[in-house]
PDB file of C-alpha atoms in Angstrom:
ATOM      1  CA  VAL E 971      12.414  13.650 130.847  1.00  0.00           C
ATOM      2  CA  ASN E 972      10.309  12.242 133.682  1.00  0.00           C
ATOM      3  CA  PHE E 973       6.869  13.449 132.516  1.00  0.00           C
ATOM      4  CA  PRO E 974       6.900  13.672 128.684  1.00  0.00           C
ATOM      5  CA  GLN E 975       3.259  12.626 128.317  1.00  0.00           C
ATOM      6  CA  GLU E 976       2.198  15.771 130.200  1.00  0.00           C
ATOM      7  CA  VAL E 977       4.933  18.248 129.223  1.00  0.00           C
ATOM      8  CA  VAL E 978       5.345  17.636 125.454  1.00  0.00           C
ATOM      9  CA  PRO E 979       1.657  18.434 124.600  1.00  0.00           C
ATOM     10  CA  ILE E 980       1.954  21.612 126.706  1.00  0.00           C
ATOM     11  CA  ALA E 981       5.063  22.581 124.717  1.00  0.00           C
ATOM     12  CA  ASP E 982       3.178  21.947 121.457  1.00  0.00           C
ATOM     13  CA  LEU E 983       0.349  24.222 122.619  1.00  0.00           C
ATOM     14  CA  ALA E 984       2.778  26.933 123.762  1.00  0.00           C
ATOM     15  CA  VAL E 985       4.535  27.011 120.369  1.00  0.00           C
ATOM     16  CA  HIS E 986       1.189  27.136 118.532  1.00  0.00           C
ATOM     17  CA  GLU E 987      -0.014  30.017 120.713  1.00  0.00           C
ATOM     18  CA  LEU E 988       3.288  31.844 120.096  1.00  0.00           C
ATOM     19  CA  TYR E 989       2.776  31.468 116.338  1.00  0.00           C
ATOM     20  CA  LEU E 990      -0.733  32.942 116.575  1.00  0.00           C
ATOM     21  CA  ARG E 991       0.649  35.790 118.713  1.00  0.00           C
ATOM     22  CA  LEU E 992       3.372  36.590 116.162  1.00  0.00           C
ATOM     23  CA  HIS E 993       0.878  36.366 113.290  1.00  0.00           C
ATOM     24  CA  PRO E 994      -2.325  37.992 114.612  1.00  0.00           C
ATOM     25  CA  GLY E 995      -5.480  37.592 112.591  1.00  0.00           C
ATOM     26  CA  THR E 996      -4.624  34.066 111.436  1.00  0.00           C
ATOM     27  CA  ASP E 997      -6.603  31.053 112.568  1.00  0.00           C
ATOM     28  CA  GLY E 998      -4.088  28.427 111.536  1.00  0.00           C
ATOM     29  CA  GLU E 999      -5.328  28.050 107.943  1.00  0.00           C
ATOM     30  CA  GLU E1000      -1.740  28.460 106.694  1.00  0.00           C
ATOM     31  CA  LEU E1001      -0.844  25.296 108.618  1.00  0.00           C
ATOM     32  CA  GLY E1002      -3.594  23.282 106.964  1.00  0.00           C
ATOM     33  CA  GLY E1003      -5.419  22.762 110.236  1.00  0.00           C
ATOM     34  CA  LYS E1004      -2.349  21.154 111.841  1.00  0.00           C
ATOM     35  CA  ARG E1005      -0.364  22.210 114.910  1.00  0.00           C
ATOM     36  CA  PHE E1006       3.333  22.553 115.586  1.00  0.00           C
ATOM     37  CA  THR E1007       5.044  19.536 117.096  1.00  0.00           C
ATOM     38  CA  VAL E1008       7.948  19.885 119.537  1.00  0.00           C
ATOM     39  CA  ARG E1009      10.796  17.425 118.927  1.00  0.00           C
ATOM     40  CA  CYS E1010      12.948  16.895 122.019  1.00  0.00           C
ATOM     41  CA  PHE E1011      16.499  15.530 121.646  1.00  0.00           C
ATOM     42  CA  ASN E1012      20.043  15.865 123.087  1.00  0.00           C
ATOM     43  CA  LEU E1013      18.969  14.577 126.490  1.00  0.00           C
ATOM     44  CA  GLY E1014      22.560  14.690 127.731  1.00  0.00           C
ATOM     45  CA  ARG E1015      22.555  10.976 128.467  1.00  0.00           C
ATOM     46  CA  GLU E1016      22.503   7.743 126.503  1.00  0.00           C
ATOM     47  CA  ASP E1017      20.308   4.764 127.328  1.00  0.00           C
ATOM     48  CA  ARG E1018      21.533   1.349 126.275  1.00  0.00           C
ATOM     49  CA  LEU E1019      18.732  -0.762 124.845  1.00  0.00           C
ATOM     50  CA  ARG E1020      19.537  -3.771 127.046  1.00  0.00           C
ATOM     51  CA  ASP E1021      19.641  -1.606 130.195  1.00  0.00           C
ATOM     52  CA  LEU E1022      16.061  -0.278 129.940  1.00  0.00           C
ATOM     53  CA  ASP E1023      13.906  -1.470 132.855  1.00  0.00           C
ATOM     54  CA  PRO E1024      10.457  -0.746 134.384  1.00  0.00           C
ATOM     55  CA  ASN E1025      11.825   2.437 135.996  1.00  0.00           C
ATOM     56  CA  ASP E1026      12.145   3.944 132.494  1.00  0.00           C
ATOM     57  CA  ILE E1027       8.497   3.374 131.516  1.00  0.00           C
ATOM     58  CA  ASN E1028       6.694   6.581 130.434  1.00  0.00           C
ATOM     59  CA  LYS E1029       9.977   8.533 130.482  1.00  0.00           C
ATOM     60  CA  LEU E1030      12.047  10.029 127.670  1.00  0.00           C
ATOM     61  CA  VAL E1031      14.927   7.796 126.578  1.00  0.00           C
ATOM     62  CA  SER E1032      17.717   8.238 124.019  1.00  0.00           C
ATOM     63  CA  ILE E1033      18.759   5.087 122.147  1.00  0.00           C
ATOM     64  CA  LYS E1034      21.416   4.592 119.466  1.00  0.00           C
ATOM     65  CA  GLY E1035      21.151   1.724 117.025  1.00  0.00           C
ATOM     66  CA  MET E1036      20.631   0.543 113.468  1.00  0.00           C
ATOM     67  CA  VAL E1037      17.297   0.363 111.679  1.00  0.00           C
ATOM     68  CA  THR E1038      16.765  -3.226 110.543  1.00  0.00           C
ATOM     69  CA  ARG E1039      13.178  -3.135 109.285  1.00  0.00           C
ATOM     70  CA  THR E1040      10.348  -0.673 108.662  1.00  0.00           C
ATOM     71  CA  SER E1041       6.697  -1.479 108.057  1.00  0.00           C
ATOM     72  CA  SER E1042       4.449   0.048 105.432  1.00  0.00           C
ATOM     73  CA  VAL E1043       2.571   3.205 106.376  1.00  0.00           C
ATOM     74  CA  MET E1044      -0.707   2.344 108.092  1.00  0.00           C
ATOM     75  CA  PRO E1045      -3.662   4.531 109.146  1.00  0.00           C
ATOM     76  CA  ASP E1046      -4.169   4.948 112.890  1.00  0.00           C
ATOM     77  CA  LEU E1047      -7.561   6.182 114.109  1.00  0.00           C
ATOM     78  CA  TYR E1048      -7.448   9.268 116.357  1.00  0.00           C
ATOM     79  CA  MET E1049     -10.965  10.724 115.898  1.00  0.00           C
ATOM     80  CA  ALA E1050     -13.997   8.452 115.533  1.00  0.00           C
ATOM     81  CA  PHE E1051     -17.168   9.782 113.882  1.00  0.00           C
ATOM     82  CA  PHE E1052     -20.378   8.196 115.182  1.00  0.00           C
ATOM     83  CA  GLU E1053     -23.862   8.608 113.715  1.00  0.00           C
ATOM     84  CA  CYS E1054     -27.192   7.588 115.206  1.00  0.00           C
ATOM     85  CA  THR E1055     -29.029   5.033 113.041  1.00  0.00           C
ATOM     86  CA  VAL E1056     -32.387   6.390 114.236  1.00  0.00           C
ATOM     87  CA  CYS E1057     -32.171  10.206 113.997  1.00  0.00           C
ATOM     88  CA  LYS E1058     -28.830  10.608 112.128  1.00  0.00           C
ATOM     89  CA  THR E1059     -27.336  12.775 114.912  1.00  0.00           C
ATOM     90  CA  SER E1060     -23.532  12.770 114.697  1.00  0.00           C
ATOM     91  CA  GLN E1061     -20.918  12.803 117.456  1.00  0.00           C
ATOM     92  CA  GLU E1062     -17.107  13.011 117.328  1.00  0.00           C
ATOM     93  CA  VAL E1063     -15.037  11.054 119.857  1.00  0.00           C
ATOM     94  CA  PHE E1064     -11.245  11.412 120.180  1.00  0.00           C
ATOM     95  CA  ILE E1065      -9.044   8.502 121.175  1.00  0.00           C
ATOM     96  CA  SER E1066      -7.917   8.568 124.806  1.00  0.00           C
ATOM     97  CA  ARG E1067      -5.083   6.282 125.945  1.00  0.00           C
ATOM     98  CA  GLY E1068      -5.624   4.027 122.940  1.00  0.00           C
ATOM     99  CA  GLU E1069      -9.331   3.465 123.596  1.00  0.00           C
ATOM    100  CA  ILE E1070     -12.534   4.764 121.989  1.00  0.00           C
ATOM    101  CA  ALA E1071     -15.292   5.796 124.399  1.00  0.00           C
ATOM    102  CA  GLU E1072     -18.144   4.662 122.176  1.00  0.00           C
ATOM    103  CA  PRO E1073     -21.371   6.579 122.958  1.00  0.00           C
ATOM    104  CA  GLN E1074     -23.949   4.283 124.528  1.00  0.00           C
ATOM    105  CA  VAL E1075     -26.858   6.745 124.179  1.00  0.00           C
ATOM    106  CA  CYS E1076     -27.702   9.161 121.357  1.00  0.00           C
ATOM    107  CA  GLY E1077     -26.825  12.769 122.249  1.00  0.00           C
ATOM    108  CA  ASN E1078     -30.074  14.107 120.756  1.00  0.00           C
ATOM    109  CA  THR E1079     -32.420  14.867 123.693  1.00  0.00           C
ATOM    110  CA  SER E1080     -35.483  14.075 121.579  1.00  0.00           C
ATOM    111  CA  CYS E1081     -34.075  10.678 120.541  1.00  0.00           C
ATOM    112  CA  GLN E1082     -32.011   9.168 123.407  1.00  0.00           C
ATOM    113  CA  ALA E1083     -31.804   5.853 121.541  1.00  0.00           C
ATOM    114  CA  LYS E1084     -29.582   3.251 123.198  1.00  0.00           C
ATOM    115  CA  GLN E1085     -26.927   1.227 121.351  1.00  0.00           C
ATOM    116  CA  ALA E1086     -27.806   3.096 118.140  1.00  0.00           C
ATOM    117  CA  MET E1087     -24.507   4.887 117.429  1.00  0.00           C
ATOM    118  CA  GLN E1088     -22.667   3.528 114.401  1.00  0.00           C
ATOM    119  CA  LEU E1089     -19.057   4.245 113.409  1.00  0.00           C
ATOM    120  CA  VAL E1090     -18.681   6.019 110.036  1.00  0.00           C
ATOM    121  CA  HIS E1091     -15.202   5.230 108.733  1.00  0.00           C
ATOM    122  CA  ASN E1092     -15.044   7.670 105.808  1.00  0.00           C
ATOM    123  CA  ARG E1093     -15.769  10.621 108.133  1.00  0.00           C
ATOM    124  CA  SER E1094     -13.364   9.543 110.881  1.00  0.00           C
ATOM    125  CA  LYS E1095      -9.823  10.954 110.986  1.00  0.00           C
ATOM    126  CA  PHE E1096      -6.625   8.933 110.808  1.00  0.00           C
ATOM    127  CA  SER E1097      -2.915   9.663 111.273  1.00  0.00           C
ATOM    128  CA  ASP E1098       0.027   7.980 109.526  1.00  0.00           C
ATOM    129  CA  LYS E1099       1.808   5.331 111.579  1.00  0.00           C
ATOM    130  CA  GLN E1100       4.842   3.169 110.937  1.00  0.00           C
ATOM    131  CA  ILE E1101       6.552   0.425 112.943  1.00  0.00           C
ATOM    132  CA  VAL E1102      10.351   0.711 113.002  1.00  0.00           C
ATOM    133  CA  ARG E1103      12.565  -2.113 114.236  1.00  0.00           C
ATOM    134  CA  ILE E1104      15.914  -1.038 115.720  1.00  0.00           C
ATOM    135  CA  GLN E1105      18.906  -3.156 116.717  1.00  0.00           C
ATOM    136  CA  GLU E1106      21.225  -1.909 119.459  1.00  0.00           C
ATOM    137  CA  ALA E1107      24.496  -0.246 118.477  1.00  0.00           C
ATOM    138  CA  PRO E1108      27.493  -2.594 117.987  1.00  0.00           C
ATOM    139  CA  GLU E1109      29.532  -0.772 120.677  1.00  0.00           C
ATOM    140  CA  HIS E1110      26.798  -1.602 123.226  1.00  0.00           C
ATOM    141  CA  ILE E1111      26.801  -5.367 122.572  1.00  0.00           C
ATOM    142  CA  PRO E1112      28.845  -7.328 125.151  1.00  0.00           C
ATOM    143  CA  GLU E1113      31.296  -9.819 123.687  1.00  0.00           C
ATOM    144  CA  GLY E1114      29.591 -13.084 122.758  1.00  0.00           C
ATOM    145  CA  GLU E1115      26.058 -11.711 123.280  1.00  0.00           C
ATOM    146  CA  THR E1116      23.238 -11.590 120.727  1.00  0.00           C
ATOM    147  CA  PRO E1117      22.206  -8.039 119.739  1.00  0.00           C
ATOM    148  CA  GLN E1118      18.835  -6.996 121.111  1.00  0.00           C
ATOM    149  CA  THR E1119      16.086  -5.316 119.104  1.00  0.00           C
ATOM    150  CA  CYS E1120      13.150  -3.063 119.948  1.00  0.00           C
ATOM    151  CA  SER E1121       9.976  -1.991 118.148  1.00  0.00           C
ATOM    152  CA  MET E1122       9.314   1.733 117.800  1.00  0.00           C
ATOM    153  CA  CYS E1123       6.311   3.680 116.522  1.00  0.00           C
ATOM    154  CA  ALA E1124       6.760   6.651 114.181  1.00  0.00           C
ATOM    155  CA  TRP E1125       3.897   9.076 113.588  1.00  0.00           C
ATOM    156  CA  GLU E1126       3.014  11.652 110.926  1.00  0.00           C
ATOM    157  CA  GLY E1127       6.144  13.641 109.951  1.00  0.00           C
ATOM    158  CA  LEU E1128       8.514  10.973 111.322  1.00  0.00           C
ATOM    159  CA  VAL E1129       7.194   8.316 108.944  1.00  0.00           C
ATOM    160  CA  ASP E1130       9.863   7.181 106.448  1.00  0.00           C
ATOM    161  CA  THR E1131      12.481   9.354 108.182  1.00  0.00           C
ATOM    162  CA  ALA E1132      14.781   6.374 108.732  1.00  0.00           C
ATOM    163  CA  LYS E1133      15.429   3.552 106.278  1.00  0.00           C
ATOM    164  CA  PRO E1134      16.770   0.041 106.946  1.00  0.00           C
ATOM    165  CA  GLY E1135      20.545   0.215 107.375  1.00  0.00           C
ATOM    166  CA  ASP E1136      20.598   3.751 108.829  1.00  0.00           C
ATOM    167  CA  ARG E1137      22.496   4.385 112.069  1.00  0.00           C
ATOM    168  CA  VAL E1138      20.271   6.631 114.165  1.00  0.00           C
ATOM    169  CA  GLU E1139      19.841   8.145 117.606  1.00  0.00           C
ATOM    170  CA  VAL E1140      16.196   7.929 118.615  1.00  0.00           C
ATOM    171  CA  THR E1141      14.609  10.011 121.362  1.00  0.00           C
ATOM    172  CA  GLY E1142      11.204   8.772 122.470  1.00  0.00           C
ATOM    173  CA  VAL E1143       8.877   7.715 125.244  1.00  0.00           C
ATOM    174  CA  TYR E1144       9.424   4.195 126.581  1.00  0.00           C
ATOM    175  CA  ARG E1145       6.010   2.545 126.933  1.00  0.00           C
ATOM    176  CA  ALA E1146       4.554  -0.761 128.087  1.00  0.00           C
ATOM    177  CA  VAL E1147       1.201  -2.247 127.059  1.00  0.00           C
ATOM    178  CA  PRO E1148      -0.530  -5.376 128.384  1.00  0.00           C
ATOM    179  CA  LEU E1149      -1.295  -8.305 126.094  1.00  0.00           C
ATOM    180  CA  ARG E1150      -4.673 -10.015 126.181  1.00  0.00           C
ATOM    181  CA  VAL E1151      -4.843 -13.750 126.839  1.00  0.00           C
ATOM    182  CA  ASN E1152      -7.745 -13.969 124.385  1.00  0.00           C
ATOM    183  CA  PRO E1153      -8.734 -11.152 121.986  1.00  0.00           C
ATOM    184  CA  ARG E1154     -12.394 -11.697 122.948  1.00  0.00           C
ATOM    185  CA  GLN E1155     -11.762 -11.373 126.676  1.00  0.00           C
ATOM    186  CA  ARG E1156     -10.611  -8.448 128.822  1.00  0.00           C
ATOM    187  CA  THR E1157      -8.177 -10.595 130.824  1.00  0.00           C
ATOM    188  CA  VAL E1158      -4.566  -9.536 130.241  1.00  0.00           C
ATOM    189  CA  ARG E1159      -1.223 -11.185 130.889  1.00  0.00           C
ATOM    190  CA  SER E1160       1.021 -10.145 133.765  1.00  0.00           C
ATOM    191  CA  ILE E1161       3.928  -9.668 131.337  1.00  0.00           C
ATOM    192  CA  TYR E1162       3.809  -6.433 129.342  1.00  0.00           C
ATOM    193  CA  LYS E1163       5.099  -5.709 125.850  1.00  0.00           C
ATOM    194  CA  THR E1164       7.425  -2.703 125.588  1.00  0.00           C
ATOM    195  CA  TYR E1165       8.000  -0.312 122.701  1.00  0.00           C
ATOM    196  CA  VAL E1166       9.135   3.286 122.104  1.00  0.00           C
ATOM    197  CA  ASP E1167       6.983   6.167 120.835  1.00  0.00           C
ATOM    198  CA  ILE E1168       9.423   8.140 118.681  1.00  0.00           C
ATOM    199  CA  VAL E1169       9.675  11.889 119.347  1.00  0.00           C
ATOM    200  CA  HIS E1170      12.845  12.676 117.367  1.00  0.00           C
ATOM    201  CA  VAL E1171      15.151  10.816 114.973  1.00  0.00           C
ATOM    202  CA  LYS E1172      18.752  11.924 114.384  1.00  0.00           C
ATOM    203  CA  LYS E1173      20.803  10.204 111.710  1.00  0.00           C
ATOM    204  CA  LEU E1174      24.418   9.567 112.717  1.00  0.00           C
ATOM    205  CA  ASP E1175      27.076  10.429 110.165  1.00  0.00           C
ATOM    206  CA  LYS E1176      30.356   8.580 109.793  1.00  0.00           C
ATOM    207  CA  ALA E1177      32.250  10.949 112.134  1.00  0.00           C
ATOM    208  CA  ASN E1178      29.753  10.394 114.947  1.00  0.00           C
ATOM    209  CA  ARG E1179      29.900   6.644 114.416  1.00  0.00           C
ATOM    210  CA  LEU E1180      33.689   6.520 114.633  1.00  0.00           C
ATOM    211  CA  GLU E1181      33.621   8.641 117.800  1.00  0.00           C
ATOM    212  CA  ASN E1182      31.024   6.340 119.395  1.00  0.00           C
ATOM    213  CA  GLU E1183      33.036   3.245 118.465  1.00  0.00           C
ATOM    214  CA  ARG E1184      36.194   4.746 120.012  1.00  0.00           C
ATOM    215  CA  ASP E1185      34.253   5.568 123.185  1.00  0.00           C
ATOM    216  CA  GLY E1186      32.904   2.018 123.256  1.00  0.00           C
ATOM    217  CA  ASP E1187      36.378   0.528 122.813  1.00  0.00           C
ATOM    218  CA  ALA E1188      37.737   2.784 125.595  1.00  0.00           C
ATOM    219  CA  ASP E1189      34.967   1.637 127.937  1.00  0.00           C
ATOM    220  CA  HIS E1190      35.659  -1.992 127.019  1.00  0.00           C
ATOM    221  CA  PHE E1191      39.425  -1.752 127.676  1.00  0.00           C
ATOM    222  CA  GLY E1192      38.825   0.317 130.819  1.00  0.00           C
ATOM    223  CA  ALA E1193      36.551  -2.397 132.166  1.00  0.00           C
TER     224      ALA E1193
END
């Protein structure tokens, strides 16, 4: 819960290694070159959307709400393919923390040309991405208040999992990114934009919804 950015990739690797151990002699061709992905849920606690604060950044959170809008599926670059314009030497660079470390010098020892690496889009690799907008659950909205919303990012297999109007319980990593004052400058604002990287989506059926509403009413009358 406290260190998902470090632990979840380790869990993915452990499951993949277990698969190779149970099926010796395979090199992952049956998976189409992909790896297993661990989906964490049932955290044992519930985070209200309006109660999230800076202490929750980069931690796993569990949020219940209603999907109000989903974007179209868009490609998100995760491996950039660079090619030298002088000697045609290629180099693959993976995205790290949302940034591309563009090679400044050609990797060919006999070339060493500077500022000659060019991005080749049709040989780069992309993953599916979708922006999901979620509104907090009705039982979490104080009387007379406006419901709050939050943007969430769905990747690969989670794309198109939830449709507008679905009541869902989302488990994901709460993140914050700085906004630039000017797109051409590196200066950023002191106020960060928050969103959730989705790890797991659970659709709530009618029974779960009625139980949550009863719990919310009990909390309201108890208060």
